[in-house]
Amino acid sequence: MRSLVAWYPDWPAVAAGYPPDVAAAVIHANRVVAATEAAREHGVHPGLRRREAQGRCPALVIVAADAGRDARAWEPVVAALESLTPAVEVLGPGVAAFATRGPSRYFGGDEALALRALEEADRVVGYRGCRVGVAGGRFCASLAARLGDGAGGSGRAVVVEPGASRAWLSSRPVGALGSQYEALVDLLIRLGIRTLGDLADLPAKAVLGRFGAEGAEAHRLARGLDDRPLAVREPPPDLCVAAELEPPAERVETAAFAAKALADELHRRLAEAGLAPAVVIVEAETEHGERLSRRWRHDGVLSASALAERVRWQLEGWLAGPRADEGDGLGEAAGGLDGRGAGGVEGPGNHGRPTGGLALIRLTPEGLRTRHGHQLGFWGGVSDSDARAGRSLARVQGMLGAEAVVTAVIAGGRAPDDAIRLLPWEGGAIPAACDRPPPGAARGAHAPGVRRRDRHEEPPPWPGRLADPSPATVHSQRPGAQVQDGAGRPVAVSARGLLSGAPAALSVNGGAWQGIVAWAGPWPLEERWWDTGRRRARLQVLLDSGEAHLVTREAGRWWIEATYS
Amino acid sequence: MFDVLEVAAARGRPIATADTRTLEVAGALGALFPEGGLRRGATVEVTPAAGGGVSLALALVASATAGGWAAAVGLPSLGLLAAAELGVRLERLALVPRPGERWAAVAAALLDGVDLLLLGLPGRVRAADARRLAARARERGVVLVALAADERSPAPAWPEPPDLRLSVSGAEWGGLGVGHGRLRSRRLEVIASGRRAASRPRCCTLWLPGPGSVTPAPADVAAAGTGVGAATSLAG
């Protein structure tokens, strides 16, 4: 099949952001895997050790290899080539191929198409470096792109005339077959077969008999044929649905009605494709261009009406501003709150009340995967009350933003506030059920520093943590404190973790002095010395009023860290 | 049309039995309630937060998360480790630490879904808001536990007379000496008063947290008096 191959020399270096005129090399496992043209002029070539490469070119910039970066940077180039033809196959980072029959007729010939592809790729990358080959087979085309000096082309675009592929290849050395045929090439050279033409002239049956399947494959390539058809990339289906509201909707009900139809349409499309999204993004735009977008967890279990309900909650929170809860039985109370808030009240996730009506609603499914259906368990599973709780929590998330509703997971730590990690609620439609890890634990696996742990498993020991019972109030804003001994001198903690005197009185936030009737400590805590560092000394004190506090000394000051309330 | 359907649905609903109308509470806490447990739909005010009220409220939350869901609104300083030690299943406790000005709307939305709502009250609560939330809790069968968010504020937290008011009258810590030991257990004296069945004050002494284990348990037989004797001695 006649194909076009676009190839970028030294793609790893280009992807790392180094143009050919900067001497740079991409290193993996202490060996050069790619070098820029400037570096190659100094004799730096792939396979060289790093030290030797630096010896040959002292100004060499060394970059670590990153396959992900190469692929990511190649993606916009592929997208640019897709503007010429939809069926582009990515052969690897820096190499893409597509069949030319349709596009070359459209653009007026192979030459014009090749120049067009060059232009598109160079426009994305930012400088002229791409090479293009057009030939009867993908192998021949990529060889033409790499070698650059073909029969019918000049410069960076090489076009091998139709039917001339075999002749064009015949003078090339067998080594051009590539590194995957290394052993075969070695053998062929020793047998006196030095060019691809020599290999192509051998009878196919004899090559298969002598060299096996690998030999037959190489023989096909040498004759200018393809080893396999192109595996083109399928563009993802566009499942996004949107509705423009004309006239713009001023009331939540109007918008919610449109959202219901949209949700139905989205579900119909998803069902046709047999897909289920992980997340649905609901975007709304007003006639003045204000936008609100929010992600809702879907997991393939939300029905169309449940999705429409979520759109409604989101719009209520936004369109009605502080008056979000109209019609839920608390309208008057909320009206009162509104009067107090004077319209300027914004929840943490709110963008303020929009100035115009809603003009556009768009639902975009994300994280698509094959729909396997939803099998309910016989025992346990999601009960009615779980579903109810999930609904009301999702509703509060709609009012305040997803991060306003959190759930706690015990993460382990020495201080009472370290031991608990708060994670945004993501139960959504399916709250924690018996056969699923709790939402917190599921999230915890992704949160930094939290190890996935079974709910029933004991947390690991934390030497130096406070013994049970834990304080029931852990101050989110620690009040400052002062501690003094019997003689009225302020109490300090020495570098060796000793108190300068027995604590006798405590004052919170500069208030009145309260007598300390019992105390224990100081328990020193020194951790994270490799990071920010934290040195603390902790003291349990019992006041004459009966209150018990956990008092911490840090950076020369006393704080009330927690209260045993 | 819908009214008719609602009436029909109400008639078709099975009759609630006593055990579904109350939430079972742990051990000695039961002595505080006339029904032996937390009645669904009741409003409970816990005062004061400082001297053991938070632990008491968390013990009530534990009773709800055993089989249902609970939420805590407006309590950014809640000690969740202590909650877990008191038996709260954290994966069934949702937290809205900072609801902002719209706390009443948030609380109303949560009353639709949870079995117990622990409400950390902002500085001042309008009587109208309190009445509506209490009515909604009663209608949905949700226990509403009100707790003053700022424990240093002396103002009465809940402007309406609650169904049940649990006030901590005395707390005594054990285990901490002068320069040695650590806080181990607390003896808590709680007086329950309220309306209707709870109008006769009940007094109860608990270990919260208790020696050895942190589940509430009666202090001793003599102190665990529930009834007139304890209440009158207290009044005198």
Coordinates of N, CA and C in Angstrom, one line a residue, chain A residues 166-327:
Chain A
R166 N 11.0 -1.2 -5.5 CA 11.9 -2.3 -5.5 C 13.3 -1.8 -6.1
A167 N 13.2 -1.1 -7.1 CA 14.4 -0.6 -7.8 C 15.1 0.4 -6.8
W168 N 14.4 1.2 -6.2 CA 15.0 2.2 -5.2 C 15.7 1.5 -4.1
L169 N 15.1 0.4 -3.6 CA 15.6 -0.3 -2.5 C 16.8 -1.1 -2.9
S170 N 16.9 -1.6 -4.2 CA 17.8 -2.6 -4.5 C 19.3 -2.2 -4.2
S171 N 19.6 -1.0 -4.3 CA 21.0 -0.6 -4.1 C 21.3 -0.4 -2.6
R172 N 20.3 -0.4 -1.7 CA 20.6 -0.1 -0.3 C 21.2 -1.4 0.4
P173 N 22.0 -1.2 1.4 CA 22.6 -2.3 2.1 C 21.6 -3.1 2.9
V174 N 21.8 -4.3 3.1 CA 20.8 -5.1 3.9 C 20.7 -4.6 5.3
G175 N 21.8 -3.9 5.8 CA 21.7 -3.3 7.2 C 20.6 -2.4 7.3
A176 N 20.0 -1.8 6.2 CA 18.9 -0.9 6.3 C 17.6 -1.6 6.8
L177 N 17.6 -2.9 6.9 CA 16.5 -3.6 7.4 C 16.1 -3.2 8.9
G178 N 17.1 -2.8 9.6 CA 16.9 -2.4 10.9 C 17.4 -3.3 12.0
S179 N 17.4 -2.8 13.2 CA 18.1 -3.5 14.3 C 17.3 -4.8 14.7
Q180 N 16.0 -4.9 14.3 CA 15.3 -6.1 14.8 C 15.7 -7.3 13.9
Y181 N 16.4 -7.0 12.8 CA 16.9 -8.1 11.9 C 18.4 -8.3 12.1
E182 N 19.0 -7.9 13.2 CA 20.4 -7.8 13.3 C 21.1 -9.1 13.0
A183 N 20.6 -10.2 13.6 CA 21.2 -11.5 13.4 C 21.1 -12.0 12.0
L184 N 20.0 -11.7 11.4 CA 19.7 -12.1 10.0 C 20.7 -11.4 9.0
V185 N 20.8 -10.0 9.3 CA 21.6 -9.2 8.5 C 23.0 -9.7 8.5
D186 N 23.5 -10.0 9.7 CA 24.8 -10.5 9.9 C 25.1 -11.7 9.1
L187 N 24.1 -12.6 9.1 CA 24.2 -13.9 8.4 C 24.2 -13.6 6.9
L188 N 23.3 -12.7 6.4 CA 23.2 -12.4 5.0 C 24.5 -11.9 4.5
I189 N 25.2 -11.0 5.2 CA 26.4 -10.4 4.8 C 27.5 -11.5 4.7
R190 N 27.5 -12.4 5.7 CA 28.5 -13.4 5.6 C 28.3 -14.4 4.4
L191 N 27.0 -14.5 4.0 CA 26.7 -15.3 2.8 C 26.9 -14.5 1.5
G192 N 27.3 -13.3 1.6 CA 27.6 -12.5 0.4 C 26.4 -11.8 -0.1
I193 N 25.3 -11.7 0.6 CA 24.1 -10.9 0.2 C 24.3 -9.6 0.8
R194 N 24.7 -8.6 0.1 CA 25.1 -7.3 0.7 C 24.0 -6.2 0.5
T195 N 23.2 -6.3 -0.5 CA 22.2 -5.3 -0.8 C 20.8 -5.9 -0.7
L196 N 19.9 -5.0 -0.5 CA 18.5 -5.5 -0.5 C 18.1 -6.0 -1.9
G197 N 18.7 -5.5 -2.9 CA 18.4 -6.0 -4.3 C 18.8 -7.5 -4.4
D198 N 20.0 -7.8 -3.8 CA 20.5 -9.2 -3.8 C 19.5 -10.1 -3.1
L199 N 19.0 -9.6 -1.9 CA 18.0 -10.4 -1.2 C 16.7 -10.6 -2.0
A200 N 16.2 -9.5 -2.6 CA 15.0 -9.5 -3.3 C 15.0 -10.5 -4.5
D201 N 16.3 -10.6 -5.1 CA 16.4 -11.5 -6.3 C 16.3 -13.0 -5.9
L202 N 16.5 -13.3 -4.7 CA 16.4 -14.7 -4.3 C 14.9 -15.2 -4.4
P203 N 14.7 -16.5 -4.7 CA 13.3 -17.0 -4.8 C 12.7 -17.0 -3.4
A204 N 11.5 -16.6 -3.2 CA 10.8 -16.4 -1.9 C 10.8 -17.8 -1.2
K205 N 10.5 -18.9 -1.9 CA 10.4 -20.2 -1.3 C 11.7 -20.6 -0.6
A206 N 12.8 -20.3 -1.4 CA 14.1 -20.7 -0.9 C 14.5 -19.9 0.4
V207 N 14.1 -18.6 0.4 CA 14.4 -17.7 1.5 C 13.6 -18.2 2.7
L208 N 12.4 -18.6 2.5 CA 11.6 -19.1 3.6 C 12.2 -20.4 4.2
G209 N 12.6 -21.3 3.3 CA 13.2 -22.5 3.7 C 14.4 -22.4 4.4
R210 N 15.3 -21.4 4.0 CA 16.6 -21.3 4.6 C 16.6 -20.4 5.9
F211 N 15.8 -19.3 5.9 CA 15.9 -18.4 7.0 C 14.6 -18.3 7.8
G212 N 13.6 -19.1 7.5 CA 12.4 -19.1 8.3 C 11.5 -17.9 8.1
A213 N 10.6 -17.7 9.0 CA 9.6 -16.7 8.9 C 10.2 -15.3 8.9
E214 N 11.3 -15.2 9.7 CA 11.9 -13.9 9.8 C 12.5 -13.5 8.4
G215 N 13.1 -14.5 7.8 CA 13.7 -14.3 6.5 C 12.7 -13.9 5.5
A216 N 11.5 -14.6 5.5 CA 10.5 -14.3 4.6 C 10.0 -12.9 4.7
E217 N 9.9 -12.5 6.0 CA 9.5 -11.1 6.2 C 10.4 -10.1 5.7
A218 N 11.7 -10.3 5.9 CA 12.8 -9.4 5.4 C 12.7 -9.4 3.8
H219 N 12.4 -10.6 3.3 CA 12.4 -10.7 1.8 C 11.2 -9.9 1.3
R220 N 10.1 -9.9 2.0 CA 9.0 -9.1 1.5 C 9.3 -7.6 1.6
L221 N 10.0 -7.2 2.7 CA 10.4 -5.8 2.8 C 11.3 -5.4 1.7
A222 N 12.3 -6.3 1.4 CA 13.3 -6.0 0.4 C 12.6 -5.8 -1.0
R223 N 11.5 -6.5 -1.2 CA 10.8 -6.4 -2.5 C 9.9 -5.1 -2.5
G224 N 9.9 -4.4 -1.4 CA 9.1 -3.2 -1.4 C 7.6 -3.4 -1.0
L225 N 7.4 -4.5 -0.3 CA 6.0 -4.8 0.1 C 5.9 -4.6 1.6
D226 N 4.7 -4.5 2.1 CA 4.5 -4.3 3.5 C 4.4 -5.6 4.3
D227 N 4.9 -5.6 5.5 CA 4.8 -6.8 6.4 C 3.4 -6.9 6.9
R228 N 2.7 -5.9 7.1 CA 1.3 -5.9 7.6 C 0.6 -4.7 7.2
P229 N -0.7 -4.7 7.2 CA -1.5 -3.5 6.8 C -1.3 -2.4 7.9
L230 N -1.5 -1.2 7.6 CA -1.5 -0.1 8.5 C -2.5 -0.3 9.6
A231 N -2.1 -0.1 10.9 CA -3.0 -0.1 12.0 C -3.3 1.3 12.4
V232 N -4.4 1.9 11.8 CA -4.6 3.3 12.0 C -5.2 3.6 13.3
R233 N -4.9 4.8 13.8 CA -5.5 5.2 15.1 C -6.9 5.6 14.9
E234 N -7.8 5.1 15.7 CA -9.2 5.5 15.6 C -9.5 6.8 16.3
P235 N -10.0 7.8 15.7 CA -10.3 9.0 16.5 C -11.4 8.7 17.5
P236 N -11.3 9.2 18.7 CA -12.3 8.8 19.7 C -13.6 9.4 19.3
P237 N -14.7 8.7 19.6 CA -16.0 9.2 19.2 C -16.4 10.4 20.0
D238 N -17.0 11.3 19.4 CA -17.4 12.6 20.1 C -18.8 12.3 20.7
L239 N -18.7 12.2 22.1 CA -20.0 11.9 22.8 C -20.5 13.1 23.5
C240 N -19.8 14.2 23.4 CA -20.2 15.4 24.1 C -21.6 15.9 23.6
V241 N -22.5 16.2 24.5 CA -23.8 16.8 24.0 C -23.9 18.2 24.6
A242 N -24.5 19.0 23.8 CA -24.7 20.4 24.3 C -26.0 20.9 23.8
A243 N -26.6 21.8 24.5 CA -27.8 22.5 24.1 C -27.7 23.9 24.3
E244 N -28.1 24.7 23.3 CA -28.1 26.1 23.4 C -29.5 26.5 23.8
L245 N -29.7 27.3 24.8 CA -31.0 27.7 25.2 C -31.3 29.1 24.6
E246 N -32.4 29.1 23.9 CA -32.8 30.3 23.3 C -34.3 30.5 23.5
P247 N -34.8 31.5 24.2 CA -34.0 32.5 24.9 C -33.3 31.9 26.1
P248 N -32.2 32.6 26.6 CA -31.5 32.2 27.8 C -32.4 31.9 29.0
A249 N -32.1 30.8 29.7 CA -33.0 30.4 30.8 C -32.6 31.2 32.0
E250 N -33.6 31.8 32.6 CA -33.4 32.6 33.8 C -33.7 31.7 35.0
R251 N -34.6 30.7 34.9 CA -35.0 29.9 36.0 C -34.3 28.5 36.0
V252 N -34.0 28.0 37.1 CA -33.4 26.7 37.2 C -34.2 25.6 36.6
E253 N -35.6 25.8 36.7 CA -36.5 24.7 36.2 C -36.3 24.6 34.7
T254 N -36.2 25.7 34.0 CA -36.1 25.7 32.5 C -34.8 25.0 32.1
A255 N -33.7 25.4 32.8 CA -32.4 24.8 32.5 C -32.4 23.3 32.8
A256 N -33.0 23.0 34.0 CA -33.1 21.5 34.4 C -33.9 20.7 33.4
F257 N -34.9 21.3 32.8 CA -35.7 20.6 31.8 C -34.9 20.3 30.6
A258 N -34.1 21.3 30.2 CA -33.2 21.0 29.0 C -32.1 20.0 29.4
A259 N -31.7 20.1 30.6 CA -30.6 19.1 31.0 C -31.1 17.7 31.0
K260 N -32.4 17.5 31.3 CA -32.9 16.2 31.3 C -32.9 15.6 29.9
A261 N -33.3 16.4 28.9 CA -33.2 15.9 27.5 C -31.8 15.7 27.1
L262 N -30.9 16.5 27.6 CA -29.5 16.3 27.2 C -28.9 15.0 27.8
A263 N -29.3 14.8 29.1 CA -28.8 13.6 29.8 C -29.4 12.3 29.1
D264 N -30.6 12.4 28.6 CA -31.2 11.3 27.9 C -30.4 11.0 26.6
E265 N -30.1 12.1 25.9 CA -29.3 12.0 24.7 C -27.9 11.4 24.9
L266 N -27.3 11.9 26.0 CA -26.0 11.4 26.3 C -26.0 9.9 26.6
H267 N -27.0 9.5 27.4 CA -27.1 8.1 27.7 C -27.4 7.2 26.5
R268 N -28.2 7.8 25.6 CA -28.5 7.0 24.4 C -27.2 6.8 23.6
R269 N -26.4 7.9 23.4 CA -25.2 7.7 22.7 C -24.2 6.8 23.3
L270 N -24.1 6.9 24.6 CA -23.2 6.0 25.4 C -23.6 4.6 25.2
A271 N -25.0 4.3 25.3 CA -25.5 3.0 25.2 C -25.2 2.4 23.8
E272 N -25.3 3.3 22.8 CA -25.0 2.8 21.4 C -23.6 2.4 21.3
A273 N -22.7 3.2 21.9 CA -21.3 2.8 21.8 C -20.9 1.8 22.8
G274 N -21.8 1.4 23.7 CA -21.5 0.4 24.7 C -20.5 0.9 25.7
L275 N -20.5 2.2 26.1 CA -19.5 2.7 26.9 C -20.1 3.3 28.2
A276 N -19.3 3.3 29.2 CA -19.7 4.0 30.5 C -18.6 4.9 30.9
P277 N -19.0 6.2 31.2 CA -18.0 7.1 31.6 C -17.7 7.0 33.1
A278 N -16.4 7.4 33.5 CA -16.1 7.5 34.9 C -16.6 8.8 35.5
V279 N -16.6 9.8 34.7 CA -16.9 11.2 35.2 C -17.7 11.9 34.1
V280 N -18.6 12.7 34.5 CA -19.3 13.5 33.5 C -19.0 15.0 33.9
I281 N -18.6 15.7 32.9 CA -18.3 17.2 33.2 C -19.5 17.9 32.8
V282 N -20.1 18.7 33.7 CA -21.2 19.5 33.4 C -20.8 21.0 33.3
E283 N -20.9 21.5 32.1 CA -20.5 22.9 31.9 C -21.8 23.7 31.6
A284 N -21.8 24.9 32.2 CA -22.9 25.8 31.9 C -22.3 27.2 31.6
E285 N -22.9 27.9 30.7 CA -22.4 29.2 30.3 C -23.6 30.1 30.2
T286 N -23.3 31.3 30.6 CA -24.4 32.3 30.6 C -24.3 33.1 29.3
E287 N -25.3 34.0 29.0 CA -25.2 34.8 27.8 C -24.1 35.8 27.9
H288 N -23.6 36.1 29.1 CA -22.5 37.0 29.2 C -21.1 36.3 29.2
G289 N -21.2 35.0 29.0 CA -19.9 34.3 28.9 C -19.3 33.8 30.2
E290 N -20.1 33.9 31.3 CA -19.6 33.3 32.5 C -19.8 31.8 32.4
R291 N -18.8 31.1 33.0 CA -18.8 29.7 32.9 C -18.8 29.0 34.3
L292 N -19.4 27.9 34.4 CA -19.2 27.1 35.6 C -19.1 25.6 35.1
S293 N -18.1 25.0 35.5 CA -17.9 23.6 35.1 C -17.6 22.8 36.4
R294 N -18.2 21.6 36.4 CA -18.0 20.8 37.6 C -18.0 19.3 37.1
R295 N -17.2 18.5 37.8 CA -17.1 17.1 37.5 C -18.0 16.3 38.4
W296 N -18.8 15.4 37.8 CA -19.6 14.5 38.7 C -19.2 13.1 38.4
R297 N -19.0 12.3 39.5 CA -18.7 10.9 39.4 C -19.9 10.2 38.8
H298 N -19.6 9.4 37.8 CA -20.7 8.7 37.1 C -20.6 7.1 37.3
D299 N -19.4 6.6 36.9 CA -19.1 5.2 37.0 C -20.1 4.3 36.3
G300 N -20.9 4.9 35.4 CA -21.8 4.0 34.7 C -23.0 3.6 35.4
V301 N -23.2 4.2 36.6 CA -24.4 3.7 37.4 C -25.5 4.8 37.5
L302 N -25.1 6.0 37.1 CA -26.1 7.1 37.2 C -27.1 6.9 36.0
S303 N -28.4 7.0 36.4 CA -29.4 7.0 35.3 C -29.5 8.4 34.7
A304 N -30.2 8.5 33.6 CA -30.3 9.8 33.0 C -31.0 10.8 33.9
S305 N -32.0 10.4 34.7 CA -32.7 11.3 35.6 C -31.8 11.7 36.7
A306 N -30.9 10.8 37.2 CA -30.0 11.1 38.3 C -29.0 12.1 37.8
L307 N -28.6 12.0 36.6 CA -27.6 12.9 36.0 C -28.3 14.3 35.9
A308 N -29.5 14.3 35.4 CA -30.2 15.5 35.3 C -30.4 16.2 36.6
E309 N -30.6 15.4 37.7 CA -30.8 15.9 39.0 C -29.5 16.6 39.4
R310 N -28.3 16.0 39.1 CA -27.1 16.6 39.5 C -26.8 18.0 38.7
V311 N -27.2 18.0 37.5 CA -27.1 19.2 36.7 C -28.0 20.3 37.4
R312 N -29.1 19.9 37.8 CA -30.0 20.8 38.5 C -29.4 21.4 39.8
W313 N -28.8 20.5 40.6 CA -28.2 20.9 41.8 C -27.1 21.9 41.6
Q314 N -26.3 21.6 40.6 CA -25.2 22.5 40.2 C -25.7 23.8 39.8
L315 N -26.7 23.8 38.9 CA -27.3 25.1 38.4 C -28.0 25.9 39.6
E316 N -28.6 25.1 40.4 CA -29.3 25.8 41.6 C -28.3 26.6 42.4
G317 N -27.1 25.9 42.6 CA -26.1 26.5 43.5 C -25.5 27.8 42.8
W318 N -25.6 27.8 41.5 CA -25.0 28.9 40.8 C -26.0 29.9 40.4
L319 N -27.0 29.5 39.7 CA -28.0 30.4 39.1 C -28.7 31.2 40.2
A320 N -29.1 30.4 41.3 CA -29.8 31.1 42.3 C -28.9 31.7 43.4
G321 N -27.6 31.5 43.2 CA -26.7 32.1 44.2 C -27.0 31.6 45.6
P322 N -27.0 32.5 46.6 CA -27.2 32.1 47.9 C -28.6 31.5 48.2
R323 N -29.5 31.8 47.2 CA -30.9 31.2 47.4 C -31.0 29.9 46.8
A324 N -30.0 29.0 47.0 CA -29.9 27.8 46.2 C -31.0 26.8 46.5
D325 N -31.6 26.9 47.7 CA -32.5 25.8 48.2 C -33.9 26.2 48.0
E326 N -34.3 26.9 47.1 CA -35.7 27.3 46.9 C -36.5 26.0 46.6
G327 N -37.6 25.9 47.3 CA -38.5 24.8 46.9 C -38.1 23.5 47.7

